[in-house]
Coordinates of N, CA, C and O in Angstrom, one line a residue:
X161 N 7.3 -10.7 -0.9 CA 6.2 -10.6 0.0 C 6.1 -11.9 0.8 O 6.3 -12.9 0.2
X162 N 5.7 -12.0 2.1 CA 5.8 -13.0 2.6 C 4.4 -14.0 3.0 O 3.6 -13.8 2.1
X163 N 4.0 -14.7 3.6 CA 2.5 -14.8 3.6 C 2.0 -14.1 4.8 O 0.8 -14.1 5.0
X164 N 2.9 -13.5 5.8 CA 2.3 -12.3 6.9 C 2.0 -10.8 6.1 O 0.8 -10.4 6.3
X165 N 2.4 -10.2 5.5 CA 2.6 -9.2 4.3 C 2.0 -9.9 2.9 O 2.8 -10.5 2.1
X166 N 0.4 -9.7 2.6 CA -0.1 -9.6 1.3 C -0.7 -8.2 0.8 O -0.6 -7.2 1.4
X167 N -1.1 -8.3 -0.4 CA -1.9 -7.6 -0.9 C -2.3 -7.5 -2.2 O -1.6 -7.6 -3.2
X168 N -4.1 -7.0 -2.2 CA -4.8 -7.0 -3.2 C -6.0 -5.7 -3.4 O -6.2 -4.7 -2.7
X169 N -6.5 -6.2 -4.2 CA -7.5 -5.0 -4.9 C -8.7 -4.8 -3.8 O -9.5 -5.7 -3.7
X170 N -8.9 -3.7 -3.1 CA -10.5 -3.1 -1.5 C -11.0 -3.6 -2.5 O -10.0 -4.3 -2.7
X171 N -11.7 -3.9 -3.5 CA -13.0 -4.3 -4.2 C -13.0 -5.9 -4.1 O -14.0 -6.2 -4.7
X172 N -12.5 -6.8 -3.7 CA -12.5 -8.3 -3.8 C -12.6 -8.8 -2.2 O -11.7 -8.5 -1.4
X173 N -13.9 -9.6 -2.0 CA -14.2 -9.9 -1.2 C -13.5 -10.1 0.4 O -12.6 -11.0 0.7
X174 N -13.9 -9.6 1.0 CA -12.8 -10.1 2.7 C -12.7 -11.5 2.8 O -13.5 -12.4 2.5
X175 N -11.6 -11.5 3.2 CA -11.1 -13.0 4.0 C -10.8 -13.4 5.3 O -10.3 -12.4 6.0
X176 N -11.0 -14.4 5.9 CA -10.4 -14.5 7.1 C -9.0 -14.8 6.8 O -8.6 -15.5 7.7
X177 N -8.4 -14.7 6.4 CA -7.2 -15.1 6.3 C -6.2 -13.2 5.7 O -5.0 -13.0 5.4
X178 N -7.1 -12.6 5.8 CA -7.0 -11.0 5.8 C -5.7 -10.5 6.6 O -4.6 -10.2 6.2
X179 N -6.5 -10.6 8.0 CA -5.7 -10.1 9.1 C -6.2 -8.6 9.1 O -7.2 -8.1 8.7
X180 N -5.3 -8.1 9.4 CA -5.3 -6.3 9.4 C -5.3 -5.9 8.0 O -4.3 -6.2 7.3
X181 N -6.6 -5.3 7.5 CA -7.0 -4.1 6.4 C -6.7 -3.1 6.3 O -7.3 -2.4 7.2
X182 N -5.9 -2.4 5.8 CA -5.2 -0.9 5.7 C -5.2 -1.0 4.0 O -4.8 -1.9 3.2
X183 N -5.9 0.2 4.0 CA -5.9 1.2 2.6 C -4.6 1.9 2.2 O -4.4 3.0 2.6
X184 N -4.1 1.5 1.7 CA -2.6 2.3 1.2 C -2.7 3.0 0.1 O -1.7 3.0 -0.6
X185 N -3.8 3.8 -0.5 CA -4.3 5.1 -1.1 C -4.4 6.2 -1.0 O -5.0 6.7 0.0
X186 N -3.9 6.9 -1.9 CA -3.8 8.4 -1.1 C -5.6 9.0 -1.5 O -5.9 10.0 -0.9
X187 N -6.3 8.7 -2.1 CA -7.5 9.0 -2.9 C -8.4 7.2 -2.7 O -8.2 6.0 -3.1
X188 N -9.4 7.8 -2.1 CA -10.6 7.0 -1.6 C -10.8 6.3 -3.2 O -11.2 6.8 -4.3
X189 N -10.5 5.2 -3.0 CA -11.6 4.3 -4.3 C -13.0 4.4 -4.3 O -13.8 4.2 -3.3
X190 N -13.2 4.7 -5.9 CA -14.4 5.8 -7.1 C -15.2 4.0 -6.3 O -14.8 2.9 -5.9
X191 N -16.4 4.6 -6.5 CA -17.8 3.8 -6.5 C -17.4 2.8 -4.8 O -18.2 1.9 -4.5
X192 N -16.1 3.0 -3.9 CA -16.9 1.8 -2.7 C -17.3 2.7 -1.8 O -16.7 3.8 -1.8
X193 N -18.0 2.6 -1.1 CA -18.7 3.0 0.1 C -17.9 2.4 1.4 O -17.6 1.2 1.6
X194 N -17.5 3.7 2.1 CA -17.0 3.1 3.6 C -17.6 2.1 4.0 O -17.0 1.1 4.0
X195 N -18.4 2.2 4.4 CA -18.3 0.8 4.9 C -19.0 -0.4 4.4 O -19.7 -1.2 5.0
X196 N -18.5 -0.6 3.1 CA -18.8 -1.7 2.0 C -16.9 -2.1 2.2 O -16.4 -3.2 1.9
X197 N -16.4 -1.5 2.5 CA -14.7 -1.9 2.1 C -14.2 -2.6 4.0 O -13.1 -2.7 4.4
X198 N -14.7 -2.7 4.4 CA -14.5 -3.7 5.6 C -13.0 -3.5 6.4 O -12.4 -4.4 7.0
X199 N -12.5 -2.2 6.3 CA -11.2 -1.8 6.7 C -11.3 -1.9 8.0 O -12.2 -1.9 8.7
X200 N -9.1 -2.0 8.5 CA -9.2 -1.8 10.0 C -8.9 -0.1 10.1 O -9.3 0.6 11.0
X201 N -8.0 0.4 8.7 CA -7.3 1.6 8.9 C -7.4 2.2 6.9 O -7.4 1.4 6.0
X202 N -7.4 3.5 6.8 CA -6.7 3.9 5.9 C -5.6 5.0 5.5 O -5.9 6.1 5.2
X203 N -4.4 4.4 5.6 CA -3.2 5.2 6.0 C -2.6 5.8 4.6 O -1.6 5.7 3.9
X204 N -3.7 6.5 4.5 CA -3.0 7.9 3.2 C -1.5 8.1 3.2 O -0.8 7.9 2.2
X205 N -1.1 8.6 4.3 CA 0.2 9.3 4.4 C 1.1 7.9 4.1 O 2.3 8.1 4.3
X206 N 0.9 6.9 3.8 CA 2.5 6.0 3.4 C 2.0 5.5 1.8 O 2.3 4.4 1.4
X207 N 1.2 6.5 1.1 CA 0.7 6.1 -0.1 C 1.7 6.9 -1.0 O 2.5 7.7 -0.4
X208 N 1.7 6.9 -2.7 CA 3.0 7.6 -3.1 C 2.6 9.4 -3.0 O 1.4 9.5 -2.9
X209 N 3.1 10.4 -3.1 CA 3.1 11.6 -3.4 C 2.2 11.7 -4.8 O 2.3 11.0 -5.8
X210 N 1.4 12.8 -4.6 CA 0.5 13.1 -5.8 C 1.3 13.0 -7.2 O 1.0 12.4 -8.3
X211 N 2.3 13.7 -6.8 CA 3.4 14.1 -8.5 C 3.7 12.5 -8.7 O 3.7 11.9 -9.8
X212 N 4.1 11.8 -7.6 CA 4.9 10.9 -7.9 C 3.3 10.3 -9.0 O 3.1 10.4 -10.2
X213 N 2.8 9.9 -8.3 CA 1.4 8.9 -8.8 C 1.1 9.5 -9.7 O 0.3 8.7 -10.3
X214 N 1.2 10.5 -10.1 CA 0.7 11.1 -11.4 C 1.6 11.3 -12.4 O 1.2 11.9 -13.4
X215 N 3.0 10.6 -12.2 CA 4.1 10.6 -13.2 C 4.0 9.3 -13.9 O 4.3 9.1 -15.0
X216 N 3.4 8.2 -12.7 CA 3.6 6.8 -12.8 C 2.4 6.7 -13.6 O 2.6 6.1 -14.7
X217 N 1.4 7.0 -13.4 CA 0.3 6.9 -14.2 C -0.2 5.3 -14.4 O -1.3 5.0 -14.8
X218 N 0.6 4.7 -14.0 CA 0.2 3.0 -13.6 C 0.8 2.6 -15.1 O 0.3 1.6 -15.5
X219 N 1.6 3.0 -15.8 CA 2.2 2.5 -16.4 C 3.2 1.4 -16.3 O 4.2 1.9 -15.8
X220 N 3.5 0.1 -16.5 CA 4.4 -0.6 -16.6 C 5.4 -0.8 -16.9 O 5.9 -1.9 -16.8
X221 N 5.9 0.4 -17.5 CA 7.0 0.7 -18.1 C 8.0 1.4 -17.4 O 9.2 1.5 -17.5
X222 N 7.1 2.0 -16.5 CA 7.7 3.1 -15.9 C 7.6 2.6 -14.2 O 7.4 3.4 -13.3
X223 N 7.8 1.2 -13.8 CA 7.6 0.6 -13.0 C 8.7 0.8 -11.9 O 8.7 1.4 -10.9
X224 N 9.5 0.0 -12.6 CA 11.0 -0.3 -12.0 C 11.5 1.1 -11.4 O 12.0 1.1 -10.3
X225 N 11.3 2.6 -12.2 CA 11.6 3.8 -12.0 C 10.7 4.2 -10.5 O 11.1 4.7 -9.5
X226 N 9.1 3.7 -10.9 CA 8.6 4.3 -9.8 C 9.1 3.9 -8.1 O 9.4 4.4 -7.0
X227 N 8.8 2.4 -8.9 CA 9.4 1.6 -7.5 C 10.9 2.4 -6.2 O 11.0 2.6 -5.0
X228 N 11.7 2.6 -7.1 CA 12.9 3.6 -7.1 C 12.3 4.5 -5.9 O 12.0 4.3 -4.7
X229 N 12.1 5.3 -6.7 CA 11.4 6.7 -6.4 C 10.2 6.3 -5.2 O 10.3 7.0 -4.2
X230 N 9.4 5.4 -5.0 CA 8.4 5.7 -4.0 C 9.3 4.5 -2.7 O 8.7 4.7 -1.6
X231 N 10.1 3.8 -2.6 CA 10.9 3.8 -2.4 C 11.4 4.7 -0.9 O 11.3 4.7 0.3
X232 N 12.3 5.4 -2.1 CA 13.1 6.9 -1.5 C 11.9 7.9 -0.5 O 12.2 8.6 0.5
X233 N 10.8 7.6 -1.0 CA 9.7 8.2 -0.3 C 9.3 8.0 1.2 O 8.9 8.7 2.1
X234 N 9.6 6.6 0.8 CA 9.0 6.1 2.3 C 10.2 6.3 2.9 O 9.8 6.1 4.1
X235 N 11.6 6.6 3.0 CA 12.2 7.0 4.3 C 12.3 8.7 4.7 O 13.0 9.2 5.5
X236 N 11.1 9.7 3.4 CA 11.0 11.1 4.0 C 10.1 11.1 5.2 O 9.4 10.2 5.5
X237 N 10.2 12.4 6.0 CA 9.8 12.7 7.1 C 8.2 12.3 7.0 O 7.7 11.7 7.9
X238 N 7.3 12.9 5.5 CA 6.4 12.6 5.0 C 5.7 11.6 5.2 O 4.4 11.7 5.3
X239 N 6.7 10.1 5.4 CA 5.8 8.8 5.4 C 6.6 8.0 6.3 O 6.2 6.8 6.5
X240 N 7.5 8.3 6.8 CA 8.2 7.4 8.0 C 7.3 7.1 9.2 O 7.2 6.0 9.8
X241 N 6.8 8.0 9.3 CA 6.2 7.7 10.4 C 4.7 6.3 10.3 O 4.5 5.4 11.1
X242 N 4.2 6.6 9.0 CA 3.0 5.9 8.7 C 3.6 4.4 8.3 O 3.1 3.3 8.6
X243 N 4.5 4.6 7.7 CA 5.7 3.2 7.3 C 6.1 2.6 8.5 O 6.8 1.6 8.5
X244 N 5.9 3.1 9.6 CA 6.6 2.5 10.5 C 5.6 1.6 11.4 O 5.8 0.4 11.8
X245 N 4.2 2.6 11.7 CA 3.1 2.0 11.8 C 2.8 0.7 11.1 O 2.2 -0.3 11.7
X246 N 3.1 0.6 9.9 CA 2.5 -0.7 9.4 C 3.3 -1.9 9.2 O 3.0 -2.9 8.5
X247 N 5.0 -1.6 10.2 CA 5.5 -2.4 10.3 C 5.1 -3.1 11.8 O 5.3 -4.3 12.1
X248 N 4.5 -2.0 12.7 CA 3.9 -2.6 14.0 C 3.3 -3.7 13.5 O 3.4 -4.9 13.5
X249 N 2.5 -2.9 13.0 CA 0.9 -3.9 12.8 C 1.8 -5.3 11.9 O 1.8 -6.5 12.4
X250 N 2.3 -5.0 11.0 CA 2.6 -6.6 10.5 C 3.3 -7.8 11.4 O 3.4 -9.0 11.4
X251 N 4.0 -6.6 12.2 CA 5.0 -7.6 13.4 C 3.9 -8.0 14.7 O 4.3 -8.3 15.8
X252 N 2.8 -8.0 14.5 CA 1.7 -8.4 15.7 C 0.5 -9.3 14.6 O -0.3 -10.0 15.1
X253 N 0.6 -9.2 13.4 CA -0.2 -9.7 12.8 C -0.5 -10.4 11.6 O 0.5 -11.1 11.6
X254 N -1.4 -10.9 10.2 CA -1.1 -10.9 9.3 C -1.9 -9.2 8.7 O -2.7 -8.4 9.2
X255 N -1.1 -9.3 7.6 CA -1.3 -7.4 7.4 C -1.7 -7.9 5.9 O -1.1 -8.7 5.2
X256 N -3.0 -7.2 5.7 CA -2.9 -7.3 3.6 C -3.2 -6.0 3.5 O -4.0 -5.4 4.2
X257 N -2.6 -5.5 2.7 CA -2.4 -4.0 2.0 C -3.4 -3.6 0.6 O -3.0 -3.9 -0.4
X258 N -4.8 -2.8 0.7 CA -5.2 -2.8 0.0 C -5.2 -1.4 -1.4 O -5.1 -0.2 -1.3
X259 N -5.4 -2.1 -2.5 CA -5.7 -0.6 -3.4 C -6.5 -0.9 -4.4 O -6.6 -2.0 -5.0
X260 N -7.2 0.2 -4.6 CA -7.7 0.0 -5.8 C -7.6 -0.2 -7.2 O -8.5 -0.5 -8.1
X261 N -6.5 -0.1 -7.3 CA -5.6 -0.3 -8.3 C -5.6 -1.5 -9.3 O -5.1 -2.5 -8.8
X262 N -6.0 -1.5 -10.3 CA -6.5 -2.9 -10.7 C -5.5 -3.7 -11.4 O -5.9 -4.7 -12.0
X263 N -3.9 -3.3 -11.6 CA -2.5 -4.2 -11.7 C -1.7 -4.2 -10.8 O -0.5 -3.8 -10.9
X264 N -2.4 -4.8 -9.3 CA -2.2 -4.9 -7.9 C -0.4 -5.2 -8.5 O 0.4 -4.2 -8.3
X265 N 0.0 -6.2 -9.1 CA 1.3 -6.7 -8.8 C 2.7 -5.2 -9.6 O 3.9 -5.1 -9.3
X266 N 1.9 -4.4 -10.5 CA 2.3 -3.0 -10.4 C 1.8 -1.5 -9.8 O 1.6 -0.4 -10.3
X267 N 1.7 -2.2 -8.6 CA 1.0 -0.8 -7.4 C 1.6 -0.4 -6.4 O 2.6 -1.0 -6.1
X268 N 1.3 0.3 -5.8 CA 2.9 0.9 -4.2 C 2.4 -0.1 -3.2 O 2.9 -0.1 -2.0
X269 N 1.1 -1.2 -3.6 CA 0.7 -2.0 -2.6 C 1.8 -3.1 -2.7 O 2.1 -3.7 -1.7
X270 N 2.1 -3.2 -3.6 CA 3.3 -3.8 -3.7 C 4.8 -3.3 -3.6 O 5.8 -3.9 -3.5
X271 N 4.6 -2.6 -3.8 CA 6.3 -2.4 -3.5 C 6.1 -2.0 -2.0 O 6.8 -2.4 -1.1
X272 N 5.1 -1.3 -1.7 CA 5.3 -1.7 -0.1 C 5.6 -3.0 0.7 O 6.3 -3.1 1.6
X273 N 4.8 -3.9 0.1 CA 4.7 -5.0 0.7 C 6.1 -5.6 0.9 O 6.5 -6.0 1.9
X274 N 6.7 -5.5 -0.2 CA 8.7 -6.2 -0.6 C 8.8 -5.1 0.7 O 8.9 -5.6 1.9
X275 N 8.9 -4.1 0.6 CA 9.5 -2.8 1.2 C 9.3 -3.5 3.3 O 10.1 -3.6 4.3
X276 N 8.2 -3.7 3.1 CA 8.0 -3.9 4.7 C 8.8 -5.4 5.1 O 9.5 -5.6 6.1
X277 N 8.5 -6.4 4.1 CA 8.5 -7.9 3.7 C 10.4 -7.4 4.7 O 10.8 -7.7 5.8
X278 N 10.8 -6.8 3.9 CA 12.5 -6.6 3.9 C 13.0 -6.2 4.9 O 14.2 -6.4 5.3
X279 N 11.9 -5.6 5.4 CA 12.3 -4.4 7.1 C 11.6 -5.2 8.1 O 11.4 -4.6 9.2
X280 N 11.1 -6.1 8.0 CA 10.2 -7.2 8.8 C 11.7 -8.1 9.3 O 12.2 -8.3 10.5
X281 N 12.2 -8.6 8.0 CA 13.6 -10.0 8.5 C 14.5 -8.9 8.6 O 15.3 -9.5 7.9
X282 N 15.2 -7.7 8.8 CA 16.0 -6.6 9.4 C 15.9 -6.2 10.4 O 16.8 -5.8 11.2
X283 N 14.4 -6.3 10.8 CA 14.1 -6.3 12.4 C 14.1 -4.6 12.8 O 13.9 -4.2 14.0
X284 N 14.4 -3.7 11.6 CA 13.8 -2.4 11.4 C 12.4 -1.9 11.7 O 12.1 -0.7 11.4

């Protein structure tokens, strides 16, 4: 991840040092209120597939596998498009990637982040 490409948990306070807010969730996080979560975008479609996310279960174990797999995802028809979007925005900006997810550093906010981080110095 680079320091243009972060990401952490929509429940932890805004920053100026933020940049561009995008929700990378396919399912609205339980208990925040739109507009308590201070977003610029929330781009469902480059979040993992239901089955996928429900195989992963946020297990740690099953990390390295998901990573794999959601991955492979982001170059389907499915999420290319929305993947590609948030490589604009990172190449114009600083971008933090938000989820609810409360083991941010085992979440698709992160493997996105490496994922974009990678196709940012590729120039993809």
């Amino acid at each position: 991840m680079t320091a243009r490409i972060t990401c952490r948990r929509v429940y932890e306070e805004t920053s100026p040092q933020d940049g561009k807010r995008v929700l990378v969730d396919r399912v609205w996080p339980r208990g925040m209120r739109k507009e308590d979560a201070h977003l610029d975008e929330w781009l469902r479609d480059v979040a993992p597939s239901s089955e996928l996310r429900r195989w992963y279960g946020h297990e740690p174990s099953r990390f390295a596998e998901f990573r794999r797999r959601y991955r492979a995802e982001l170059r389907d028809a499915g999420h290319r498009e929305a993947a590609r979007h948030l490589l604009d925005l990172a190449a114009r900006d600083r971008l933090t990637l938000l989820t609810a997810t409360k083991d941010v550093d085992h979440s698709q906010a992160a493997v996105l982040a490496e994922w974009l981080a990678g196709h940012e110095h590729a120039g993809t």
